Coordinates of C-alpha atoms in Angstrom, one line a residue:
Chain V
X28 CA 0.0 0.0 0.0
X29 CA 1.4 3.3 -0.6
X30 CA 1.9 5.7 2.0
X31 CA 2.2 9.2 -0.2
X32 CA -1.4 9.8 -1.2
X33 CA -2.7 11.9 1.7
X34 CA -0.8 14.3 3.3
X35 CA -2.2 13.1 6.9
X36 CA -1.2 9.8 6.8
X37 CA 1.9 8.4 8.7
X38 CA 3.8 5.5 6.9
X39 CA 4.9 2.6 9.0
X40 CA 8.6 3.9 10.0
X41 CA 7.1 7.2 10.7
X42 CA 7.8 9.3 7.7
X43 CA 5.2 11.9 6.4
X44 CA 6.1 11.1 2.6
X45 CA 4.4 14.0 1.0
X46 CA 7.0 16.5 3.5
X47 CA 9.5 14.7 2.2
X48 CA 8.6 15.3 -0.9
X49 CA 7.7 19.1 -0.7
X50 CA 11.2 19.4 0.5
X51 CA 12.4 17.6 -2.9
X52 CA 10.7 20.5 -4.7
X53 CA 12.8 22.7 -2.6
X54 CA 15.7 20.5 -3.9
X55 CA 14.6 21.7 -7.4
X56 CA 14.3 25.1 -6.7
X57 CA 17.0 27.8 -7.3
X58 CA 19.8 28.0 -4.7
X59 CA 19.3 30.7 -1.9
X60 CA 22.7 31.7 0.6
X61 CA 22.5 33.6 4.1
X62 CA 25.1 34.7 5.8
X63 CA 25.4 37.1 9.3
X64 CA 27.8 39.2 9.7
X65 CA 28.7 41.3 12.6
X66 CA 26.0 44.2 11.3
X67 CA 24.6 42.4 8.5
X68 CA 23.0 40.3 6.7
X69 CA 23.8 38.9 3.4
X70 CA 21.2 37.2 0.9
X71 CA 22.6 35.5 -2.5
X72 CA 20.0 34.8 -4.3
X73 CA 20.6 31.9 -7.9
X74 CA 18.8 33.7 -10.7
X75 CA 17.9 31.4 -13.2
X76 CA 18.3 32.4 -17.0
X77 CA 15.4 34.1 -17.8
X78 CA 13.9 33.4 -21.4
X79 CA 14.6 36.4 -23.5
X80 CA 11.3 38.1 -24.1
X81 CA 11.0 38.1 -20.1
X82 CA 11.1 41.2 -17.9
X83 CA 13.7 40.7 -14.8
X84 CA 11.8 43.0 -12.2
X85 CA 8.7 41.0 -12.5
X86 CA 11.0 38.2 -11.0
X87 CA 11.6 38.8 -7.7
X88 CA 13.5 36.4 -5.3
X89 CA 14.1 38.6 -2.2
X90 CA 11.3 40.0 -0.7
X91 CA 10.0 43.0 2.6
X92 CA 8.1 41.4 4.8
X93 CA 8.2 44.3 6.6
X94 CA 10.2 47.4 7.2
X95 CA 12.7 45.5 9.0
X96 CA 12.6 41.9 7.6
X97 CA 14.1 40.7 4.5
X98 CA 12.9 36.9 2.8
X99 CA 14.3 34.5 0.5
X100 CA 13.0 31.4 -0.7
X101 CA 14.1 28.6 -2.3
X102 CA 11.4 26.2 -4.2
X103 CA 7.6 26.5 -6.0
X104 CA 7.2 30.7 -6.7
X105 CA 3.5 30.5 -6.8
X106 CA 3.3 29.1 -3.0
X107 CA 5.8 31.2 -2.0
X108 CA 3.4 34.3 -2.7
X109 CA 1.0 33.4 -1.3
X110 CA 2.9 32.1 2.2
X111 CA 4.6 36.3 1.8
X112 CA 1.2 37.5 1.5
X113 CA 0.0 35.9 4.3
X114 CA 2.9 36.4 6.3
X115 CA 2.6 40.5 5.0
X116 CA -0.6 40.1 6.1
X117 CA 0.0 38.9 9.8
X118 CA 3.0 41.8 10.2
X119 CA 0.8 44.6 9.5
X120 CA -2.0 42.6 12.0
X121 CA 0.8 42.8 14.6
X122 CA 1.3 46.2 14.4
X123 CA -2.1 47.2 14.6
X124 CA -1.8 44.9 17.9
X125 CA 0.3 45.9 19.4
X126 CA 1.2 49.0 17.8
X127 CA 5.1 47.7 17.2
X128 CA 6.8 46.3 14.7
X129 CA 7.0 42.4 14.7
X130 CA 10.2 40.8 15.5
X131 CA 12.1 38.8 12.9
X132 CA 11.6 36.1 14.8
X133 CA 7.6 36.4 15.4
X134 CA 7.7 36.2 11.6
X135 CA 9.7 33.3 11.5
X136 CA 7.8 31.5 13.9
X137 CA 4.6 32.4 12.2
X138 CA 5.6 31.7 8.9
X139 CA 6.9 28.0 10.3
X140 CA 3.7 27.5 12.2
X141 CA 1.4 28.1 8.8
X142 CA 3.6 25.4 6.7
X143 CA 3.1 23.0 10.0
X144 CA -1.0 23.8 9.5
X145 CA -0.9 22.6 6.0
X146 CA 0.7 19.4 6.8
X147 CA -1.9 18.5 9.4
X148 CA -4.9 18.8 7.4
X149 CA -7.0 16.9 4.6
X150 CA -7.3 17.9 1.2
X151 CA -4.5 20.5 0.9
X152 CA -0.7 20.0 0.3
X153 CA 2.4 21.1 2.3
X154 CA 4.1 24.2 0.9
X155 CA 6.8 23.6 -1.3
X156 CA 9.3 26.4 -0.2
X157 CA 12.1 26.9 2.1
X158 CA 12.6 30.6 3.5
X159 CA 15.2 32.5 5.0
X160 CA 14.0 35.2 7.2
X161 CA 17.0 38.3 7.5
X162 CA 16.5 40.9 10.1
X163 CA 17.8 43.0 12.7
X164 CA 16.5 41.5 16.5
X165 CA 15.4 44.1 19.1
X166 CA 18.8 44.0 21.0
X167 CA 20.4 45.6 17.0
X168 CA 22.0 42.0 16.5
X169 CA 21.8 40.6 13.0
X170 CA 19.5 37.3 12.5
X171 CA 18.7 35.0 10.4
X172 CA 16.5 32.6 10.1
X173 CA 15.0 29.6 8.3
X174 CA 12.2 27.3 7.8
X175 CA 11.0 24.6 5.8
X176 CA 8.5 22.5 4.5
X177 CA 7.8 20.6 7.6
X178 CA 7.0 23.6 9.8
X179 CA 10.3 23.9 11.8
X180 CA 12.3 27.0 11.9
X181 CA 15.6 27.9 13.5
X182 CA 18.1 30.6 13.8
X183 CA 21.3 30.1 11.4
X184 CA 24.9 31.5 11.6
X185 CA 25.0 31.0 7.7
X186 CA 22.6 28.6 5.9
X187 CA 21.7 27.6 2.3
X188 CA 18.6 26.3 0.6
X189 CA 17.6 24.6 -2.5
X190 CA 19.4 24.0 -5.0
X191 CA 20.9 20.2 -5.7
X192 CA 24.2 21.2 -3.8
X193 CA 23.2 22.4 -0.7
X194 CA 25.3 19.8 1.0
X195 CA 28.4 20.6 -0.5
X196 CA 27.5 24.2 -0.6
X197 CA 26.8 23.9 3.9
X198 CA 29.9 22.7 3.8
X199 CA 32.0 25.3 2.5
X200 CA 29.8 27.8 4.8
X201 CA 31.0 26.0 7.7
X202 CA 34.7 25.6 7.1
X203 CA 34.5 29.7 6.1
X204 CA 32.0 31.3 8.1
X205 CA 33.7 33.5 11.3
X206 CA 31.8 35.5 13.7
X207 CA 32.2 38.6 13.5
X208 CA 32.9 39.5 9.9
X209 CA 32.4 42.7 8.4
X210 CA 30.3 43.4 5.7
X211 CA 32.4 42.8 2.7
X212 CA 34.1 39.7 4.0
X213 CA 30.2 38.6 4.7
X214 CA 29.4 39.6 1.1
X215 CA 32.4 37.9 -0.5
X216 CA 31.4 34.4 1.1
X217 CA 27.8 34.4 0.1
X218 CA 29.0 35.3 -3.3
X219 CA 31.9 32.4 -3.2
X220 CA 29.3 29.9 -2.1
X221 CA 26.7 30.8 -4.8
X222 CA 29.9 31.1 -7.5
X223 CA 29.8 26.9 -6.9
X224 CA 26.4 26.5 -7.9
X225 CA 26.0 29.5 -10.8
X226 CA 27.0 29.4 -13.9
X227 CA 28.3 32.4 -15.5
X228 CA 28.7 35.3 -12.7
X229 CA 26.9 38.6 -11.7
X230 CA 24.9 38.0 -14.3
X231 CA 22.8 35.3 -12.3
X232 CA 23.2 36.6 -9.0
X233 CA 21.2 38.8 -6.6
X234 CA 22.8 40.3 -3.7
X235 CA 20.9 41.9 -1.2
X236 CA 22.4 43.2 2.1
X237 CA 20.5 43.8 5.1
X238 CA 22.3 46.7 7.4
X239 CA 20.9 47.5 10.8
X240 CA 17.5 49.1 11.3
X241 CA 16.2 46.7 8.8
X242 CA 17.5 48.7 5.7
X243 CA 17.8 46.4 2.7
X244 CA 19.8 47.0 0.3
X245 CA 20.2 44.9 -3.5
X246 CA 23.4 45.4 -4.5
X247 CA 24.1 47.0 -8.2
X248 CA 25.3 44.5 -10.8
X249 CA 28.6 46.7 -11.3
X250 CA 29.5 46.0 -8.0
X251 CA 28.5 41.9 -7.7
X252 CA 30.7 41.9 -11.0
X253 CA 34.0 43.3 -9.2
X254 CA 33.7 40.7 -6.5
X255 CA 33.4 37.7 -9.0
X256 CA 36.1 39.1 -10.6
X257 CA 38.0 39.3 -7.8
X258 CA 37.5 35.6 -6.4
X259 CA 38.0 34.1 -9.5
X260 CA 41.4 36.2 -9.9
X261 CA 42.2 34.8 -6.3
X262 CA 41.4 31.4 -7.6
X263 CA 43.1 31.6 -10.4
X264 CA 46.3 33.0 -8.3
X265 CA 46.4 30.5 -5.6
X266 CA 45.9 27.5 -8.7
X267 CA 49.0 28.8 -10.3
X268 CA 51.1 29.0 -7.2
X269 CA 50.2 25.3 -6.4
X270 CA 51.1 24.1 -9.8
X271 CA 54.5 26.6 -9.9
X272 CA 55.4 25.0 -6.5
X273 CA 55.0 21.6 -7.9
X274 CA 57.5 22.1 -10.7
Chain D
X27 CA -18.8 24.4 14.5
X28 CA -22.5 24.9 15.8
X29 CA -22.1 23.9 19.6
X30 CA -25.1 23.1 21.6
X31 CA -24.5 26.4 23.1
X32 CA -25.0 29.5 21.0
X33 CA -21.4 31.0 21.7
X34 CA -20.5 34.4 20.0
X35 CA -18.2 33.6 17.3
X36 CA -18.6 34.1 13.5
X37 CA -21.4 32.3 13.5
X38 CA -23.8 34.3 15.6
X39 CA -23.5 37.1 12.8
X40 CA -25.6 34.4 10.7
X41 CA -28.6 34.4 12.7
X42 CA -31.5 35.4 10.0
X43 CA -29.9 34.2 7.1
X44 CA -30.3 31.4 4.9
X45 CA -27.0 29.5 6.0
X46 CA -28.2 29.7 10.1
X47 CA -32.0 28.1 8.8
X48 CA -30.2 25.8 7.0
X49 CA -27.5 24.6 9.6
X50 CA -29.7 24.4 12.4
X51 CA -32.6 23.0 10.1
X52 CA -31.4 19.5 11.4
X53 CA -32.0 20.1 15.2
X54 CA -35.5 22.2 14.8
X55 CA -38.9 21.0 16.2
X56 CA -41.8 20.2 14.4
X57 CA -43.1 24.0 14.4
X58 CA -40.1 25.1 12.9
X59 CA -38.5 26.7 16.0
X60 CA -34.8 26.1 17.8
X61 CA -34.7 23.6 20.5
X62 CA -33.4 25.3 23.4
X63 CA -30.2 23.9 24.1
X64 CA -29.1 21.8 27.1
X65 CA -27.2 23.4 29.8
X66 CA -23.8 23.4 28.5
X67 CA -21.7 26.8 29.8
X68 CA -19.7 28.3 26.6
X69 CA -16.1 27.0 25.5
X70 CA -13.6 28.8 27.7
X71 CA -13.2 32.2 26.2
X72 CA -17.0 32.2 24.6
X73 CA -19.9 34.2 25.9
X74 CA -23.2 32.4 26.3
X75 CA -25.9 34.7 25.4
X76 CA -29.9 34.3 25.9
X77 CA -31.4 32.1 23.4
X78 CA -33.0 34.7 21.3
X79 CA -33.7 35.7 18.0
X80 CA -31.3 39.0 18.3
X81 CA -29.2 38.4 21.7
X82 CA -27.8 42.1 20.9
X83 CA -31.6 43.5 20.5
X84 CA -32.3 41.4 23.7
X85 CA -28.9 42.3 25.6
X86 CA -29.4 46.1 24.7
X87 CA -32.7 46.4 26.5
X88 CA -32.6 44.1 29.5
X89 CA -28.8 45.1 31.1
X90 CA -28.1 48.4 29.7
X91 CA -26.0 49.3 32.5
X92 CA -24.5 52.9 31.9
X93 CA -24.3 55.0 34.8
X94 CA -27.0 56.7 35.3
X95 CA -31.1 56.3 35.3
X96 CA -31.0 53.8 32.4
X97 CA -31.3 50.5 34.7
X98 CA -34.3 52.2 36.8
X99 CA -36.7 50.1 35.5
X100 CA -34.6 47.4 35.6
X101 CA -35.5 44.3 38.4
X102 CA -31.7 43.5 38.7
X103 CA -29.6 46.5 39.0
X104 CA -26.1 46.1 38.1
X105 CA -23.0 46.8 40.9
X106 CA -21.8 50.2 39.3
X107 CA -21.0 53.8 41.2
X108 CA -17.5 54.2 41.9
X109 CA -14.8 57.1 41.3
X110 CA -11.3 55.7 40.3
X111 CA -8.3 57.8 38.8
X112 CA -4.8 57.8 38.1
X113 CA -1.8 59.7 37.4
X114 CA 1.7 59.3 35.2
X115 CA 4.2 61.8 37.0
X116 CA 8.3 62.2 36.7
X117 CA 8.2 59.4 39.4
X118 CA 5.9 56.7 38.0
X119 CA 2.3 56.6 38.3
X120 CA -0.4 56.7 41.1
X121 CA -3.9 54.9 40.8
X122 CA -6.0 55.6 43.3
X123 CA -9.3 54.3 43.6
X124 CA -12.5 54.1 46.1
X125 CA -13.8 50.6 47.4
X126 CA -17.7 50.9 47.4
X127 CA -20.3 49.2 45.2
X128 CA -24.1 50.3 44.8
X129 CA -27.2 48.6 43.7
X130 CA -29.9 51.2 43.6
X131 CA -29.5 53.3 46.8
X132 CA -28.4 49.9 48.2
X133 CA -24.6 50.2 49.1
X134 CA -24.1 46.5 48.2
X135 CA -20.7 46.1 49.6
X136 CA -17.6 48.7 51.0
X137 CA -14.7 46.3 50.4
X138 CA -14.6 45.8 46.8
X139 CA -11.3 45.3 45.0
X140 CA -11.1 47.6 42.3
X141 CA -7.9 47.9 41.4
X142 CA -6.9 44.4 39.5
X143 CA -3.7 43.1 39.4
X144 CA -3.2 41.8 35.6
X145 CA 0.6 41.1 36.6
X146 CA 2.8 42.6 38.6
X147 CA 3.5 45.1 36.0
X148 CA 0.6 46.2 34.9
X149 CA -2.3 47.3 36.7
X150 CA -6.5 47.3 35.6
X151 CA -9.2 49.8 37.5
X152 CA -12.6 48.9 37.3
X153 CA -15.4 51.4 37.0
X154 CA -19.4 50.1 35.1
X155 CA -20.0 46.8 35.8
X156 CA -18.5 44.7 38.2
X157 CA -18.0 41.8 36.7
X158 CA -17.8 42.9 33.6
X159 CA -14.7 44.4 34.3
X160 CA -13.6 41.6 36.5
X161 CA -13.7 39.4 33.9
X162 CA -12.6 40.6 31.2
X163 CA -9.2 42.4 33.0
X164 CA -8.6 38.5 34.2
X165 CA -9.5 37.6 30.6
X166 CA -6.7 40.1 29.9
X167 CA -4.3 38.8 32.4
X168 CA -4.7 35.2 30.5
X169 CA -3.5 36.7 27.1
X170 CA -0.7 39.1 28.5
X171 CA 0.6 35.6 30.2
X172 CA 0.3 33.4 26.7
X173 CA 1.8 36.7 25.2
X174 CA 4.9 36.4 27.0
X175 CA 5.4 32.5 26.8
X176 CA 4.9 32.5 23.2
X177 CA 7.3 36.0 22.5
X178 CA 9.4 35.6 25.5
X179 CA 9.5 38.6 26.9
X180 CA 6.9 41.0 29.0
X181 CA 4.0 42.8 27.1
X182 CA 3.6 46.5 26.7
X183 CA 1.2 48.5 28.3
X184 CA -0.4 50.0 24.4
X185 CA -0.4 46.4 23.4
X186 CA -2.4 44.9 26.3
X187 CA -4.9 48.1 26.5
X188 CA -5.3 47.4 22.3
X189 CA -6.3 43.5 22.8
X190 CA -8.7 44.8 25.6
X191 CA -9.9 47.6 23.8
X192 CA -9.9 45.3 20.6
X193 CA -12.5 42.6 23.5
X194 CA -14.6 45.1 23.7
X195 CA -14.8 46.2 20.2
X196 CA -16.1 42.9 18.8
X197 CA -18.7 42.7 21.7
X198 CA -20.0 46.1 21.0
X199 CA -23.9 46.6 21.2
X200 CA -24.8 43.7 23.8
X201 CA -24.6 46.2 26.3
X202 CA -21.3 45.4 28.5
X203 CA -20.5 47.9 31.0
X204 CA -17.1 48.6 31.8
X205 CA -14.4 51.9 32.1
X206 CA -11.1 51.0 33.3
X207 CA -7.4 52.1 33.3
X208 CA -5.0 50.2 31.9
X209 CA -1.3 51.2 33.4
X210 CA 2.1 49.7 34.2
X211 CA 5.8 50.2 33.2
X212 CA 7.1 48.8 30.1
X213 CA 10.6 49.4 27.8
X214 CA 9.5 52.9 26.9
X215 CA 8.3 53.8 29.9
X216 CA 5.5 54.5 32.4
X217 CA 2.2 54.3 30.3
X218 CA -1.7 54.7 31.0
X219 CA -4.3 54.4 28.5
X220 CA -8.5 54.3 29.3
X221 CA -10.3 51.7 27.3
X222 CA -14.0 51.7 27.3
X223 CA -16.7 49.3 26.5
X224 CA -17.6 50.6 23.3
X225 CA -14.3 50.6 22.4
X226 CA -12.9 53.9 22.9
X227 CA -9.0 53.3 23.5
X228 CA -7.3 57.0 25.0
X229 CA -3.8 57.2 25.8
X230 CA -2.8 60.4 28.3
X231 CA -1.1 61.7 31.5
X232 CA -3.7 61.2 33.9
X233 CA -7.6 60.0 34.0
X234 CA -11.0 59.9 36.3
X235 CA -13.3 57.7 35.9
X236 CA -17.1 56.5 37.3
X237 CA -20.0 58.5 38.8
X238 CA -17.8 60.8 41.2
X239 CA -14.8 61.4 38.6
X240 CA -15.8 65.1 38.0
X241 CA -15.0 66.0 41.6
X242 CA -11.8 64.0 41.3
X243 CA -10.6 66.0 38.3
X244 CA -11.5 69.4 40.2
X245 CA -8.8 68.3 41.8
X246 CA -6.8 66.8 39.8
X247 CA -6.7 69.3 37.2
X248 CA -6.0 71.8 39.7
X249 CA -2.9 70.4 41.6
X250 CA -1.1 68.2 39.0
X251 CA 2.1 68.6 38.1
X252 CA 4.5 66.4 36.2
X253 CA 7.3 67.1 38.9
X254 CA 5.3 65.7 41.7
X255 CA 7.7 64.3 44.6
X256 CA 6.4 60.4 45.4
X257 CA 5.1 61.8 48.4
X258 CA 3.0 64.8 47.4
X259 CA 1.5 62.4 44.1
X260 CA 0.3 60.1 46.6
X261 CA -1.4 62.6 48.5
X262 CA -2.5 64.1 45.3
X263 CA -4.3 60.8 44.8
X264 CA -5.8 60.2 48.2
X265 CA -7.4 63.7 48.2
X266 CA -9.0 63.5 45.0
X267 CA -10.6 60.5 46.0
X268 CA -11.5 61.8 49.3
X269 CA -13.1 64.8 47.5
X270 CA -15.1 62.6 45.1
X271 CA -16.6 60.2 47.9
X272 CA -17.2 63.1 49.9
X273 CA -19.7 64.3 47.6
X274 CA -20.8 61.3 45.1
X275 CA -23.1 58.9 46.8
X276 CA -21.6 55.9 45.1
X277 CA -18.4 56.3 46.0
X278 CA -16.6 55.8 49.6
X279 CA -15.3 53.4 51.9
X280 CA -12.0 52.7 51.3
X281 CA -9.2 54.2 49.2
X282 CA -7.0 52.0 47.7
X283 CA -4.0 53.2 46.3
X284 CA -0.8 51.9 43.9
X285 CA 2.1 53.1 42.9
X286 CA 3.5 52.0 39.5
X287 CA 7.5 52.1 39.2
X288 CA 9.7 50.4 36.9
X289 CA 10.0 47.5 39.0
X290 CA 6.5 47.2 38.7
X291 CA 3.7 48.0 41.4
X292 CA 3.3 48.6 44.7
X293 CA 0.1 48.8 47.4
X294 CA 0.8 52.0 49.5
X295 CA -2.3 52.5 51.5
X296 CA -6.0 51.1 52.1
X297 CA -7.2 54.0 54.4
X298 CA -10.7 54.6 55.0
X299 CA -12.1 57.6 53.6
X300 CA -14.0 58.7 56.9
X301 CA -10.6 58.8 58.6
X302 CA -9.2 61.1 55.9
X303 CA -12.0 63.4 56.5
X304 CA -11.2 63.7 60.1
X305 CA -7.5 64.3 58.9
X306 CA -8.0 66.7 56.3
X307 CA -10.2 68.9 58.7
X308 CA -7.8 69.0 61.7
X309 CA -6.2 70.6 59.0
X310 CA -8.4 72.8 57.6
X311 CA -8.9 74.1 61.2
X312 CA -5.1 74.2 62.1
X313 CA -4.9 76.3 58.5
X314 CA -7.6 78.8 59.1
X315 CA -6.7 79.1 62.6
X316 CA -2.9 80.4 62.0

């Protein structure tokens, strides 16, 4: 008997098939890298070619939640609007509230509950996105966060989703992520990370920095540009000095 | 969704239409009516309301409670008459508030608490209906405390006066009776707002409220100051009050009074009014005498 069908059934060993599979559709989607700095936060953002006849602003991968919350997602678009709407809609409801702005983490937290309610009812599906929530916390600290399919969310030093290389990609986050890091150095590894997974540059590559107070700020193509150029010139530099110290 | 017990939520807004016949179409009697439901009291958090055809209609002209005349004809008069105030000054804010309840020209009881502790930062008066504002200031206390376990950290005062305020919004028009301040200490500061019943949300430096709350501003109005020393606010606050229950029938018996610092509140005095006037005119005499 097949245990995928319905969304609220449990197979045998205990495995919710159709959250499994949801996060496979994040798998698909286009890679998404966050990093925290010491007074930022960096999103890097995979921008998949777009067909020719296409307009690029109608495309948009990084998102305001609010004035001071920044999201990425990595998996299906169409459920990803609607989870930003909803989640637009509940900052706003906050504020009229309790006249303040919601917390990065309220947003996080609410965002991770509504995926949860979708996998705990009949006749709807789980949805099929992975976000990472930037933000500035009320003590001024940088955070980010993430969530996923199954309803979980947690705070992240540096994290990446979708994309098929995530696992690789964690791993290079982890043996170069410091605390602490300024703002460029934060930049330069979310762009090194995403440089794995991309093709061919600033050309497919948003940047978006997120400086206190909630500012965002999507960095020029000009500017992405010089910082490929400069890795790969690194790159390039340390390959050479490995093979001229082999000869 | 449709309880044995007609509960106000969304669906009480259907009564009338199609979709209520046709939901409760299953449980009527052979005439067409509504069985009356068993006993069952409401879901915690849901009102029961009389088993009418309009419960606001109904509400509206059996318990409208304001102060005043408007329950003269009524066989159960509401607990109501009461003078309560308070104060924000440089060091904190005072609430001072009277302790006597009236039915009619029935004083029904001297000892009542009307000051309610939400949590030990934040402070509720009570002025309308007893329970009314009772309940729904405990009702209060419930959601500040799931506020903080869910966010972690304390509620402000403009948030917890909103989801009251917000309370007694949706239940506008079934005639609850209640006029209370909402005050305490949060991160920005000492705060006091007045919510009503009808949903009137105020935020401002000082407030009187009930039957004898025009005597309390005369006096109020006339000696407040932002610089106030602890000391001189919290006589500020137990003259008013002894002004107000010297003249309003409804108000007297004992003045309870709090004082609202950053480390949250604190109970000063319970003195009984009759004693202050003794006081206050030893001084009046000692004052005209010199």
């Amino acid at each position: 008997m097949s245990y995928d069908r319905a969304i609220t059934v449990f197979s045998p060993d205990g495995h919710l098939f159709q959250v499994e599979y949801a996060m496979e559709a994040v798998r698909r989607g286009s890679t998404a890298v966050g990093v925290r700095g010491k007074d930022c936060v960096v999103l890097a953002v995979e921008r998949r070619a777009l067909a020719k006849l296409q307009d690029p602003r109608t495309i948009r991968k990084i998102v305001s939640i609010d004035e001071r919350s920044v999201l990425a997602f990595a998996g299906l678009t169409a459920d990803a609007r609607v989870l930003i709407n909803k989640t637009r809609v509940e900052a706003q409801s906050y504020r009229l509230t309790c006249e303040d702005a919601p917390s990065v983490e309220y947003l996080a937290r609410y965002i991770a509950r509504t995926q949860q309610k979708y996998t705990q009812r009949g006749g709807v599906r789980p949805f099929g996105i992975a976000t990472l929530l930037a933000g500035f916390s009320e003590e001024g600290k940088p955070v980010l966060y993430q969530t996923d399919p199954a309803g979980t969310h947690s705070e992240w030093k540096a994290q990446v989703i979708g994309g098929r290389n995530a696992k690789s990609l964690r791993e290079f986050l982890e043996k170069n992520w410091e605390e602490g890091m300024e703002e460029e150095k934060a930049v330069r590894i979310g762009v090194q990370a995403l440089l794995e997974v991309v093709d061919s540059g600033a050309k497919n590559m948003e940047i978006c920095v997120v400086r206190t107070g909630g500012k965002k700020e999507i960095m020029k193509e000009e500017d992405v540009d010089a910082i490929v150029k400069d890795i790969e010139k690194e790159a390039e530099e340390g390959k050479s000095k490995t093979s001229s110290s082999d000869e | 969704m449709f309880g044995t017990s007609l509960a106000i939520d969304n669906d009480i807004l259907d009564i009338g239409s199609s979709k209520f016949d046709r939901g409760y179409g299953s449980r009527a009697t052979g005439s067409g009516g509504i069985c009356p439901p068993s006993l069952v009291l409401g879901e915690p958090g849901q009102f029961d309301v009389p088993n009418v055809a309009d419960p606001a209609h109904f509400c509206r002209n059996n318990f409208a409670s304001a102060c005043g005349n408007s329950d003269r004809n009524q066989t159960v008069k509401f607990a109501k008459g009461t003078t309560t105030l308070a104060f924000k000054f440089n060091g904190g804010i005072i609430v001072s508030v009277d302790s006597r309840s009236t039915m009619g020209a029935y004083i029904a009881s001297g000892t009542v608490k009307k000051v309610i502790e939400i949590n030990p930062f934040l402070l509720g008066t009570m002025a309308g209906g007893a329970a009314d504002c009772s309940f729904w200031e405990r009702n209060l206390g419930m959601q500040c405390r799931m506020y903080e376990l869910r966010n972690k950290k304390r509620i402000t005062v403009a948030a917890a006066s909103k989801l009251l305020a917000n309370t007694m919004s949706s239940y506008r028009g079934y005639g609850l009776s209640m006029g209370t301040m909402i005050t305490g200490w949060d991160e920005t500061g000492p705060q006091l707002y007045y919510v009503d019943d009808d949903g009137t949300r105020l935020k401002g430096r000082y407030f009187s409220v009930g039957s004898g709350s025009t005597y309390a501003y005369g006096i109020l109005d006339t000696y407040y100051r932002p610089d106030l020393t602890v000391e001189e606010a919290i006589d500020l606050g137990k003259r008013a009050i002894y002004h107000a229950c010297h003249r309003d029938a409804m108000s007297g018996s004992i003045n309870n009074l709090y004082h609202v610092t950053k480390d949250g509140w604190v109970k000063i005095h319970a003195i009984d009014v009759n004693d202050m006037h003794y006081e206050f005119l030893e001084e009046k005499n000692a004052m005209s005498q010199t």
